[in-house]
Backbone as JSON, one array per atom type, in Angstrom:
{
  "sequence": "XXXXXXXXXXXXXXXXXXXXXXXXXXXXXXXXXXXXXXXXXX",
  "N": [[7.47, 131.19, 133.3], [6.7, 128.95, 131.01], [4.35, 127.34, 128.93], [3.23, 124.94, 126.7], [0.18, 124.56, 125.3], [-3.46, 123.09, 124.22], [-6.13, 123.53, 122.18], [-9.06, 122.4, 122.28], [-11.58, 120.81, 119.79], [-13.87, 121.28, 120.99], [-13.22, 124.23, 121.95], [-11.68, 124.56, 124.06], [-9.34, 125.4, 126.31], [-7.15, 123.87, 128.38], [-5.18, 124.69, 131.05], [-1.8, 123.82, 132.3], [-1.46, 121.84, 135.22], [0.99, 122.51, 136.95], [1.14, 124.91, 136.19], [-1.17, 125.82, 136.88], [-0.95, 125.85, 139.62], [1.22, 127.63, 140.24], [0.42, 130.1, 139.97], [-1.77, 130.11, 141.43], [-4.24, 130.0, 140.5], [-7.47, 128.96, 140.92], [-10.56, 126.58, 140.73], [-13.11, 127.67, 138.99], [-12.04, 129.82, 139.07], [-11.44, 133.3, 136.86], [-10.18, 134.28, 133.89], [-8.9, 137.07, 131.42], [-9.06, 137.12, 128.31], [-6.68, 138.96, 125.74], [-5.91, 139.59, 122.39], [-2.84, 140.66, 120.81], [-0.28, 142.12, 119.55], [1.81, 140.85, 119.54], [0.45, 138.2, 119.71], [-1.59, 136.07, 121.88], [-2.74, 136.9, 125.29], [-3.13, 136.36, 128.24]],
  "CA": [[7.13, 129.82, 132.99], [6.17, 128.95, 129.84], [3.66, 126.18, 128.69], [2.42, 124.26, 125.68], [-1.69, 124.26, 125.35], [-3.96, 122.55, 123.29], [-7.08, 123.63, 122.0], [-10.16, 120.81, 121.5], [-12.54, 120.8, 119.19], [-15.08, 122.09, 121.4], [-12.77, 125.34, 121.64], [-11.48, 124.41, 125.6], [-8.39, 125.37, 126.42], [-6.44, 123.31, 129.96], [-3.61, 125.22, 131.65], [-1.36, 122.42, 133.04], [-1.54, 121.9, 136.76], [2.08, 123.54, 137.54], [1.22, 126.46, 135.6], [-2.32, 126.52, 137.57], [-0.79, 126.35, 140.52], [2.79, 129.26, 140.14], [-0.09, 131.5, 139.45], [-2.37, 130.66, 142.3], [-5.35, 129.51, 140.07], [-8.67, 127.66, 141.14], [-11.99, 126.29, 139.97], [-14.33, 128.98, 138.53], [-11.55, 131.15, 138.83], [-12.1, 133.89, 135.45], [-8.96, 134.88, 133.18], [-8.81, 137.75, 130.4], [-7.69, 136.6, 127.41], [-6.51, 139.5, 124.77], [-5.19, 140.07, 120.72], [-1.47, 141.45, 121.0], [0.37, 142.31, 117.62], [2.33, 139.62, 119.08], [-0.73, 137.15, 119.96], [-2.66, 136.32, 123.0], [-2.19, 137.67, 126.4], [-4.21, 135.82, 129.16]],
  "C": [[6.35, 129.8, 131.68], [5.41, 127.81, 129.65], [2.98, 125.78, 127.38], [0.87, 123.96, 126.28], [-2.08, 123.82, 124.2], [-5.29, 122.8, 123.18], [-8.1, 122.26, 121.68], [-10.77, 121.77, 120.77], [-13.91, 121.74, 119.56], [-14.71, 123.46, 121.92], [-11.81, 125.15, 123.59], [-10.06, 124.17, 125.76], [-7.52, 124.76, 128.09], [-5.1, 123.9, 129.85], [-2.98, 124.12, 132.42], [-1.11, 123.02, 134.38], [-0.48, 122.64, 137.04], [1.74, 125.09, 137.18], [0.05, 127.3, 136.52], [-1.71, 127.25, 139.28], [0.62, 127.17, 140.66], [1.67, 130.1, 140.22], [-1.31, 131.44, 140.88], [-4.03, 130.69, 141.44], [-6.63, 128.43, 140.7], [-9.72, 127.7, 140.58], [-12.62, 127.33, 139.7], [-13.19, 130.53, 138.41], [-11.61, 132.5, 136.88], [-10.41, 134.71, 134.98], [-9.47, 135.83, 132.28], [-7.94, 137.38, 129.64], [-7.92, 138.1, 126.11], [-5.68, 139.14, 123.6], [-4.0, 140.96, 121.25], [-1.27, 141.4, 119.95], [1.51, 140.92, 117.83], [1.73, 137.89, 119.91], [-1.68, 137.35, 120.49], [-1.86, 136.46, 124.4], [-3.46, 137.08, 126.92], [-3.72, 136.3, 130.58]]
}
């Protein structure tokens, strides 16, 4: 699944609800986001 994100201003990135929930995401839950040669990797 793939998804368009949008960064604000105040740097805050929202995963859209389908995407939260395929993956089994909730509140406070904590992601890793890395640098790849070909981006980011969360």
């Amino acid at each position: 699944m793939k998804a368009t994100v949008t960064i604000t201003s105040r740097g805050v990135v929202t995963l859209p609800a389908k995407l939260r929930q395929a993956l089994g995401l909730k509140v406070d839950d904590q992601l890793i986001a890395e640098t790849t040669p070909d981006g980011l990797l969360l």
